[in-house]
mmCIF file of C-alpha atoms in Angstrom:
data_model
loop_
_atom_site.group_PDB
_atom_site.id
_atom_site.type_symbol
_atom_site.label_atom_id
_atom_site.label_comp_id
_atom_site.label_asym_id
_atom_site.label_seq_id
_atom_site.Cartn_x
_atom_site.Cartn_y
_atom_site.Cartn_z
ATOM 1 C CA MET A 22 -39.380 -155.095 223.291
ATOM 2 C CA PRO A 23 -39.614 -153.270 226.704
ATOM 3 C CA ILE A 24 -39.036 -154.780 229.777
ATOM 4 C CA ASP A 25 -42.742 -154.468 230.943
ATOM 5 C CA GLU A 26 -44.706 -156.109 227.934
ATOM 6 C CA ILE A 27 -45.656 -159.542 227.680
ATOM 7 C CA GLU A 28 -45.294 -161.927 224.756
ATOM 8 C CA VAL A 29 -48.213 -164.180 224.048
ATOM 9 C CA PRO A 30 -47.258 -166.451 221.558
ATOM 10 C CA LYS A 31 -50.490 -167.069 218.688
ATOM 11 C CA GLU A 32 -49.563 -170.567 218.526
ATOM 12 C CA LEU A 33 -49.805 -171.282 222.966
ATOM 13 C CA ARG A 34 -53.527 -169.553 222.312
ATOM 14 C CA GLU A 35 -54.794 -167.028 220.187
ATOM 15 C CA PHE A 36 -56.801 -165.093 222.724
ATOM 16 C CA MET A 37 -58.386 -161.559 222.892
ATOM 17 C CA ILE A 38 -60.420 -159.871 226.046
ATOM 18 C CA GLY A 39 -64.196 -159.433 225.853
ATOM 19 C CA GLY A 40 -64.476 -155.679 225.423
ATOM 20 C CA ALA A 41 -61.089 -154.941 224.212
ATOM 21 C CA HIS A 42 -60.995 -152.330 221.314
ATOM 22 C CA GLU A 43 -59.546 -151.866 218.012
ATOM 23 C CA THR A 44 -57.257 -148.130 218.053
ATOM 24 C CA ILE A 45 -55.051 -146.039 216.476
ATOM 25 C CA LEU A 46 -53.680 -144.416 219.345
ATOM 26 C CA GLY A 47 -50.103 -145.553 220.207
ATOM 27 C CA GLN A 48 -46.914 -146.518 218.594
ATOM 28 C CA LYS A 49 -47.892 -150.426 216.297
ATOM 29 C CA ASN A 50 -44.526 -150.459 216.599
ATOM 30 C CA GLY A 51 -44.768 -153.012 213.155
ATOM 31 C CA ALA A 52 -47.940 -154.246 214.248
ATOM 32 C CA ASN A 53 -50.873 -155.450 212.237
ATOM 33 C CA LYS A 54 -54.062 -154.592 215.118
ATOM 34 C CA GLN A 55 -53.545 -152.755 217.931
ATOM 35 C CA TYR A 56 -56.229 -152.847 220.746
ATOM 36 C CA ARG A 57 -56.775 -151.344 224.627
ATOM 37 C CA TYR A 58 -58.939 -152.307 227.297
ATOM 38 C CA GLY A 59 -58.370 -150.052 230.360
ATOM 39 C CA ASN A 60 -55.152 -148.696 230.527
ATOM 40 C CA LEU A 61 -53.975 -152.740 228.755
ATOM 41 C CA HIS A 62 -52.445 -152.086 225.252
ATOM 42 C CA ILE A 63 -52.282 -154.848 223.032
ATOM 43 C CA ARG A 64 -50.378 -155.352 220.062
ATOM 44 C CA GLU A 65 -51.406 -158.095 218.015
ATOM 45 C CA TYR A 66 -48.665 -159.773 214.466
ATOM 46 C CA ASP A 67 -48.039 -162.760 212.909
ATOM 47 C CA ASP A 68 -47.571 -165.089 215.326
ATOM 48 C CA LYS A 69 -47.568 -162.884 218.969
ATOM 49 C CA PHE A 70 -49.372 -160.780 220.522
ATOM 50 C CA LEU A 71 -47.278 -157.740 222.868
ATOM 51 C CA VAL A 72 -49.284 -157.086 226.182
ATOM 52 C CA HIS A 73 -47.952 -153.617 228.070
ATOM 53 C CA THR A 74 -50.362 -152.011 230.751
ATOM 54 C CA ASP A 75 -49.974 -148.063 230.548
ATOM 55 C CA LYS A 76 -49.986 -145.563 233.275
ATOM 56 C CA ILE A 77 -52.808 -143.814 232.472
ATOM 57 C CA ASP A 78 -55.080 -144.538 229.577
ATOM 58 C CA PRO A 79 -54.712 -142.256 226.489
ATOM 59 C CA ARG A 80 -58.441 -142.166 225.988
ATOM 60 C CA LYS A 81 -59.810 -140.395 229.537
ATOM 61 C CA ASP A 82 -57.121 -138.535 229.336
ATOM 62 C CA PRO A 83 -54.542 -137.449 225.995
ATOM 63 C CA PHE A 84 -52.378 -134.780 227.794
ATOM 64 C CA GLY A 85 -50.921 -137.843 230.856
ATOM 65 C CA HIS A 86 -50.787 -140.422 228.818
ATOM 66 C CA LEU A 87 -47.993 -137.783 226.920
ATOM 67 C CA VAL A 88 -46.836 -137.431 229.735
ATOM 68 C CA TYR A 89 -46.729 -140.486 231.163
ATOM 69 C CA ASP A 90 -46.402 -142.574 228.247
ATOM 70 C CA ALA A 91 -45.357 -141.650 225.635
ATOM 71 C CA PRO A 92 -42.603 -138.449 226.620
ATOM 72 C CA GLU A 93 -40.958 -139.174 223.826
ATOM 73 C CA ILE A 94 -43.428 -137.421 221.473
ATOM 74 C CA LEU A 95 -44.776 -134.843 223.422
ATOM 75 C CA ILE A 96 -41.343 -133.780 222.972
ATOM 76 C CA GLY A 97 -40.994 -134.220 219.576
ATOM 77 C CA ILE A 98 -43.469 -131.666 219.425
ATOM 78 C CA ALA A 99 -42.076 -128.947 221.969
ATOM 79 C CA CYS A 100 -38.238 -129.451 219.896
ATOM 80 C CA SER A 101 -40.232 -128.605 216.426
ATOM 81 C CA ILE A 102 -42.668 -125.936 217.648
ATOM 82 C CA LEU A 103 -39.243 -124.559 218.760
ATOM 83 C CA GLY A 104 -37.014 -125.279 215.502
ATOM 84 C CA GLY A 105 -39.408 -123.930 213.217
ATOM 85 C CA SER A 106 -40.114 -120.827 215.186
ATOM 86 C CA LYS A 107 -35.945 -120.501 216.271
ATOM 87 C CA ILE A 108 -34.747 -120.632 211.908
ATOM 88 C CA ALA A 109 -38.069 -118.419 211.156
ATOM 89 C CA LYS A 110 -37.069 -115.621 212.984
ATOM 90 C CA LEU A 111 -33.629 -115.925 212.205
ATOM 91 C CA PHE A 112 -34.808 -116.233 208.365
ATOM 92 C CA LEU A 113 -37.408 -113.016 209.266
ATOM 93 C CA LYS A 114 -34.865 -110.667 210.325
ATOM 94 C CA ASN A 115 -33.144 -111.438 208.009
ATOM 95 C CA ASN A 116 -34.804 -110.005 205.101
ATOM 96 C CA LYS A 117 -35.380 -113.773 203.256
ATOM 97 C CA SER A 118 -38.266 -114.894 200.831
ATOM 98 C CA LYS A 119 -41.122 -115.937 202.303
ATOM 99 C CA ASN A 120 -41.296 -118.512 199.915
ATOM 100 C CA SER A 121 -38.136 -119.888 201.839
ATOM 101 C CA THR A 122 -38.911 -118.789 205.186
ATOM 102 C CA VAL A 123 -41.600 -121.438 205.082
ATOM 103 C CA ALA A 124 -39.668 -124.077 204.004
ATOM 104 C CA ALA A 125 -36.889 -123.604 205.994
ATOM 105 C CA THR A 126 -39.148 -123.850 208.972
ATOM 106 C CA ILE A 127 -41.340 -126.795 207.856
ATOM 107 C CA THR A 128 -37.437 -128.654 207.270
ATOM 108 C CA SER A 129 -36.021 -127.401 210.649
ATOM 109 C CA SER A 130 -39.444 -128.134 211.801
ATOM 110 C CA ILE A 131 -39.338 -132.287 211.009
ATOM 111 C CA ILE A 132 -35.460 -132.153 211.991
ATOM 112 C CA ALA A 133 -35.711 -130.920 215.290
ATOM 113 C CA GLY A 134 -38.605 -132.580 216.075
ATOM 114 C CA TYR A 135 -37.660 -136.097 214.929
ATOM 115 C CA ILE A 136 -34.119 -135.618 216.629
ATOM 116 C CA GLY A 137 -36.545 -134.827 219.817
ATOM 117 C CA TYR A 138 -38.309 -137.545 219.568
ATOM 118 C CA VAL A 139 -35.627 -140.307 218.737
ATOM 119 C CA ALA A 140 -32.916 -138.617 221.430
ATOM 120 C CA THR A 141 -35.987 -138.980 224.037
ATOM 121 C CA LYS A 142 -37.133 -142.483 222.862
ATOM 122 C CA LYS A 143 -33.733 -143.911 223.517
ATOM 123 C CA ALA A 144 -32.697 -142.066 226.762
ATOM 124 C CA LYS A 145 -36.171 -144.169 227.395
ATOM 125 C CA ASN A 146 -35.358 -147.175 226.563
ATOM 126 C CA TYR A 147 -31.929 -147.122 228.310
ATOM 127 C CA LEU A 148 -33.655 -145.880 231.757
ATOM 128 C CA GLU A 149 -36.689 -148.287 231.907
#
Protein backbone atom coordinates (compact mmCIF):
# COMPACT_ATOMS: atom_id res chain seq x y z
CA MET A 1 0.00 0.00 0.00
CA PRO A 2 1.52 3.36 -1.01
CA ILE A 3 2.27 5.84 1.75
CA ASP A 4 -0.29 8.34 0.47
CA GLU A 5 -3.13 5.78 0.34
CA ILE A 6 -5.88 5.97 2.96
CA GLU A 7 -7.67 2.85 4.17
CA VAL A 8 -11.35 3.20 5.07
CA PRO A 9 -12.73 0.02 6.72
CA LYS A 10 -16.23 -0.86 5.52
CA GLU A 11 -17.22 -1.82 9.07
CA LEU A 12 -16.82 1.82 10.13
CA ARG A 13 -18.78 3.21 7.26
CA GLU A 14 -19.59 2.15 3.75
CA PHE A 15 -19.26 5.25 1.65
CA MET A 16 -19.11 6.32 -1.93
CA ILE A 17 -18.62 9.86 -3.08
CA GLY A 18 -21.55 11.11 -5.13
CA GLY A 19 -20.45 11.51 -8.72
CA ALA A 20 -17.70 8.87 -8.53
CA HIS A 21 -17.77 6.62 -11.58
CA GLU A 22 -16.71 3.01 -11.82
CA THR A 23 -13.72 2.69 -14.13
CA ILE A 24 -11.32 0.22 -15.69
CA LEU A 25 -8.53 2.82 -15.68
CA GLY A 26 -5.86 1.97 -13.14
CA GLN A 27 -4.41 -1.12 -11.55
CA LYS A 28 -7.03 -2.98 -9.56
CA ASN A 29 -4.50 -4.58 -7.19
CA GLY A 30 -7.04 -7.27 -6.29
CA ALA A 31 -9.93 -4.85 -5.74
CA ASN A 32 -13.50 -5.87 -6.57
CA LYS A 33 -14.22 -2.50 -8.21
CA GLN A 34 -12.49 0.81 -8.69
CA TYR A 35 -13.86 4.30 -9.05
CA ARG A 36 -12.60 7.71 -10.10
CA TYR A 37 -13.74 11.11 -8.95
CA GLY A 38 -11.51 13.79 -10.42
CA ASN A 39 -8.01 12.91 -9.25
CA LEU A 40 -9.29 10.51 -6.57
CA HIS A 41 -8.74 6.82 -7.25
CA ILE A 42 -10.90 4.61 -5.02
CA ARG A 43 -10.48 0.83 -4.86
CA GLU A 44 -13.23 -1.24 -3.24
CA TYR A 45 -12.36 -4.52 -1.51
CA ASP A 46 -14.61 -6.88 0.48
CA ASP A 47 -13.73 -5.25 3.80
CA LYS A 48 -12.35 -1.80 2.97
CA PHE A 49 -11.81 1.03 0.53
CA LEU A 50 -8.33 2.23 -0.40
CA VAL A 51 -8.22 5.82 -1.58
CA HIS A 52 -5.37 7.87 -3.04
CA THR A 53 -5.00 11.00 -5.11
CA ASP A 54 -3.38 10.87 -8.52
CA LYS A 55 -1.46 13.89 -9.76
CA ILE A 56 -3.27 13.74 -13.11
CA ASP A 57 -6.72 12.38 -13.96
CA PRO A 58 -6.20 9.68 -16.63
CA ARG A 59 -9.58 10.44 -18.17
CA LYS A 60 -8.42 13.96 -19.03
CA ASP A 61 -4.73 13.40 -19.79
CA PRO A 62 -3.84 9.71 -20.23
CA PHE A 63 -0.23 10.33 -21.25
CA GLY A 64 0.37 12.79 -18.41
CA HIS A 65 -1.07 10.24 -15.98
CA LEU A 66 1.36 7.60 -17.26
CA VAL A 67 4.31 9.97 -16.91
CA TYR A 68 3.53 11.26 -13.40
CA ASP A 69 1.42 8.56 -11.74
CA ALA A 70 2.26 5.29 -13.53
CA PRO A 71 5.70 5.56 -15.15
CA GLU A 72 6.22 1.81 -14.71
CA ILE A 73 3.63 1.17 -17.44
CA LEU A 74 5.26 3.63 -19.83
CA ILE A 75 8.72 2.17 -19.19
CA GLY A 76 7.36 -1.38 -19.55
CA ILE A 77 5.94 -0.49 -22.96
CA ALA A 78 9.20 1.15 -24.02
CA CYS A 79 11.23 -1.88 -22.88
CA SER A 80 8.84 -4.16 -24.73
CA ILE A 81 9.25 -2.23 -27.98
CA LEU A 82 13.03 -1.95 -27.65
CA GLY A 83 13.53 -5.58 -26.63
CA GLY A 84 11.33 -6.92 -29.39
CA SER A 85 12.88 -4.75 -32.08
CA LYS A 86 16.44 -5.71 -31.07
CA ILE A 87 15.64 -9.42 -31.20
CA ALA A 88 13.80 -9.04 -34.53
CA LYS A 89 16.82 -7.26 -36.06
CA LEU A 90 19.16 -9.92 -34.72
CA PHE A 91 17.05 -12.76 -36.13
CA LEU A 92 16.61 -11.05 -39.50
CA LYS A 93 20.35 -10.33 -39.70
CA ASN A 94 21.09 -14.02 -39.13
CA ASN A 95 18.55 -15.07 -41.81
CA LYS A 96 16.27 -16.94 -39.44
CA SER A 97 12.82 -18.06 -40.61
CA LYS A 98 9.89 -15.68 -40.30
CA ASN A 99 8.06 -17.97 -37.88
CA SER A 100 11.00 -18.15 -35.48
CA THR A 101 11.57 -14.39 -35.81
CA VAL A 102 7.94 -13.61 -34.95
CA ALA A 103 7.92 -16.02 -32.00
CA ALA A 104 11.22 -14.69 -30.66
CA THR A 105 10.10 -11.07 -31.10
CA ILE A 106 6.84 -11.63 -29.23
CA THR A 107 8.52 -13.60 -26.45
CA SER A 108 11.33 -11.08 -25.98
CA SER A 109 8.86 -8.17 -26.04
CA ILE A 110 6.81 -9.73 -23.26
CA ILE A 111 9.87 -10.55 -21.15
CA ALA A 112 11.56 -7.16 -21.65
CA GLY A 113 8.31 -5.30 -20.97
CA TYR A 114 7.66 -7.27 -17.79
CA ILE A 115 11.22 -6.78 -16.50
CA GLY A 116 11.03 -3.03 -17.22
CA TYR A 117 7.65 -2.77 -15.51
CA VAL A 118 8.67 -4.72 -12.39
CA ALA A 119 12.01 -2.94 -12.01
CA THR A 120 10.40 0.48 -12.32
CA LYS A 121 7.57 -0.45 -9.94
CA LYS A 122 10.11 -1.61 -7.31
CA ALA A 123 12.17 1.56 -7.75
CA LYS A 124 9.04 3.72 -7.49
CA ASN A 125 7.88 1.93 -4.32
CA TYR A 126 11.37 2.22 -2.82
CA LEU A 127 11.49 5.97 -3.50
CA GLU A 128 8.04 6.54 -1.97
